[in-house]
Amino acid sequence: MCGICGYYSFKNEISSENILEMNNAIRHRGPDDEGFWISDGLKGESFSGNDSTKKIKEIFPVLNETNSKIALGFRRLSIVDLSEKGHQPMLSDDEKITITFNGEIYNFKKIRKELESLGYQFKSNSDTEVILISYAEWGTEMFSRFDGMFAIALVDLKKQKLILGRDRVGLKPLFYFKNENALVWASEIKSILKNEYIKPEINWNGVYTNFLFQTTLVPETCFQNIFSLDPASFLLFDLNNLTSSKQFYWNFPTEKSENITEDEAAAKVDQLLSESVKEQLFADVPVTSMMSGGIDSTLITAKAKPFKNDINAFTISYQFSESEVKNAALMAEKIDFQHNVKKVSDDEILNQLKENIQHFEEPYSSLEVLMNAAEFAQNKGFKVVLSGNGADELFAGYSHSLKLNKWLSMRKFNAVRHFIFTNDDFSRKVKNYFSQDDMLDFFRQSQVGMKPFEAKNVFSKDIFNSIQINLKDKKMSESKNYQGLFEYDMKYSLSSHHVFRDDLSAMKYGVEFRYPYLSNDLIDYVSSLPEKLRYNGIQNKPLLRKVAEKYLPSEILKMPKRGFSFPLAHFIKTEPKVREFILENLNSLKNRNFFKSEIIDEWWNNQKNEYDCVKIWQLVTFELWYQKYFENH
């Protein structure tokens, strides 16, 4: 719903130009209002900005050049309590606690009632005020009570604490930079880079994992000393002695609900999903549903109809997506809701290609059409969009999960890789397959990016030797069953990858995506079910399909799994302008000597399948990322 940023300068007071520029860099996240709060560490003062509403400017002076140790900046996208009472940064009555918050707390009304019963009074109808008073009552224990998506920055002058917190599965991003001079944070990295303490440097470890996993694995980013706060964690910073600690407030339930039938599990999932959809439909602005035509998003739309009879949905249409569009139209007819189809032409993709790629703050392995979806929603007057994202991770929806049992039985033969001495394409692939020693390797193999031997070949020798290629610090529980893969899907596929892209895509156009599959209760319930109900190794999403049978036509249930992304390989092979664009950027990249020119040429001249196109695209997006954040900084 918004964008937040801020800093604490440890030694010297610094110019408020820093917070003004940081806030301006994320203007797109909140076009409706802005606000500032600055402090010397003992007391603080609120200010408005050039983009603040008329009423806010009457209450607070506009921030001009001044110095401070601490500064908070905020951009508002008004969704709940559209009045000035929802303005941020928001202060406690004694002005000792100040908060900025990006996101939605779906259970805020319930928490508010509890706080009112304890004697607290409220001035607004906003969830921000509920967070502020929750902190006054429960401190950092408040985080585990919130059901929603959030990134929170809070300064407590009385206790001399600064707290950064993020929701359970990282639906809202929060990045931070820390060195001996300052702690700097923001919803997007482009905001952090505007701070005077920061000179962008490449984090090659982050680039390496990005190439292997399609995304940089949290907590790293592709920038040195800039980190992504882990999902389900908060950073506690002491303003006096400058020490910090990171604490986790939630993990997947360890106890399993045994002796439960498939019918009982499906009925409970159905009920919890209905409750989540109902909660997430709440907004003081128009809401729509983004329906790709597959099971996940179509089921969400079907379940929204009883709670919001005038719900409508839209589908993005692009090359080879005819069957999805047809299925979405079929569903619209079945349950009678307004359905818009937005056709994204190749020209539209081309016109915004460079700008859209550079809006992402790291290299990327495909072409994203979510920005077109967000732009369409904005043009239609919608600020809130329901999304089916999260169902694949929660219910074993990816095709790689169906290969898990085969890998578990084949890994005992991994020693065979030491006896493959040939170096042709096939031998390398076999060797790579038998190099999956643990669950992280298996998960990596399924993420359509470079293979480790390809990354090793393409990096210049000096850079590759500086990279930490052992990823043991990225491992999770490593349980040798579906639960192990589930944890990787939830943390790295969902938090680091999909919702990070979603957030950047949606917020570029001041639109908020919401995820009914990712409510606290649904995640807790599904992850505590016995494996046999969640995963059978034969069909993807067996449990969700059982729920969907009640609502969806058989055509949708039978549709094979397809990702919601533009057909990149076809685009590269058939569109001369794209090939020209690629060659221009590859030539520029070769001059930098980060990567071996002969390998880049070899990859470009020997594209046999779509995976070969992905490797090329990763290099092109690296070049565009470098141009934007290093050359033009």
Short mmCIF file of C-alpha atoms in Angstrom, two decimals, residues 166 169-171 173 175 209-210 213-221 228-231 362-364 393 443 447 474 476 488-502 504:
data_model
loop_
_atom_site.label_atom_id
_atom_site.label_comp_id
_atom_site.label_asym_id
_atom_site.label_seq_id
_atom_site.Cartn_x
_atom_site.Cartn_y
_atom_site.Cartn_z
CA ARG A 166 8.86 -8.05 7.97
CA VAL A 169 6.59 -15.02 4.13
CA GLY A 170 8.12 -11.76 2.95
CA LEU A 171 5.17 -10.46 0.94
CA PRO A 173 10.05 -6.12 0.80
CA PHE A 175 16.05 -3.75 2.43
CA THR A 209 23.07 -17.09 -6.66
CA ASN A 210 20.90 -14.91 -8.90
CA PHE A 213 18.28 -19.57 -8.76
CA GLN A 214 16.66 -16.87 -10.98
CA THR A 215 16.83 -14.57 -7.96
CA THR A 216 19.30 -13.57 -5.25
CA LEU A 217 18.66 -15.62 -2.13
CA VAL A 218 17.74 -13.72 1.03
CA PRO A 219 19.30 -12.13 2.97
CA GLU A 220 21.75 -11.16 0.20
CA THR A 221 21.18 -8.81 -2.72
CA SER A 228 16.97 -8.09 2.36
CA LEU A 229 15.47 -8.55 5.83
CA ASP A 230 14.52 -12.23 6.19
CA PRO A 231 10.81 -13.07 6.18
CA GLU A 362 18.79 -7.38 -9.98
CA PRO A 363 19.27 -9.45 -13.16
CA TYR A 364 16.29 -11.56 -14.20
CA GLU A 393 4.39 -23.21 -3.18
CA PHE A 443 15.70 -27.08 -5.68
CA GLN A 447 14.99 -23.04 -11.10
CA LYS A 474 21.56 -20.98 2.41
CA MET A 476 17.35 -25.04 5.59
CA TYR A 488 12.78 -24.04 -0.12
CA ASP A 489 9.75 -23.29 -2.30
CA MET A 490 8.25 -21.06 0.39
CA LYS A 491 11.41 -19.15 1.31
CA TYR A 492 13.32 -18.87 -1.95
CA SER A 493 10.81 -19.40 -4.75
CA LEU A 494 8.06 -17.37 -3.09
CA SER A 495 9.71 -14.77 -0.84
CA SER A 496 12.91 -14.07 -2.73
CA HIS A 497 11.48 -14.43 -6.20
CA HIS A 498 7.77 -14.25 -7.00
CA VAL A 499 6.37 -11.80 -4.48
CA PHE A 500 9.47 -9.57 -4.76
CA ARG A 501 8.79 -9.26 -8.52
CA ASP A 502 5.07 -8.85 -7.82
CA LEU A 504 8.01 -4.10 -7.76
#
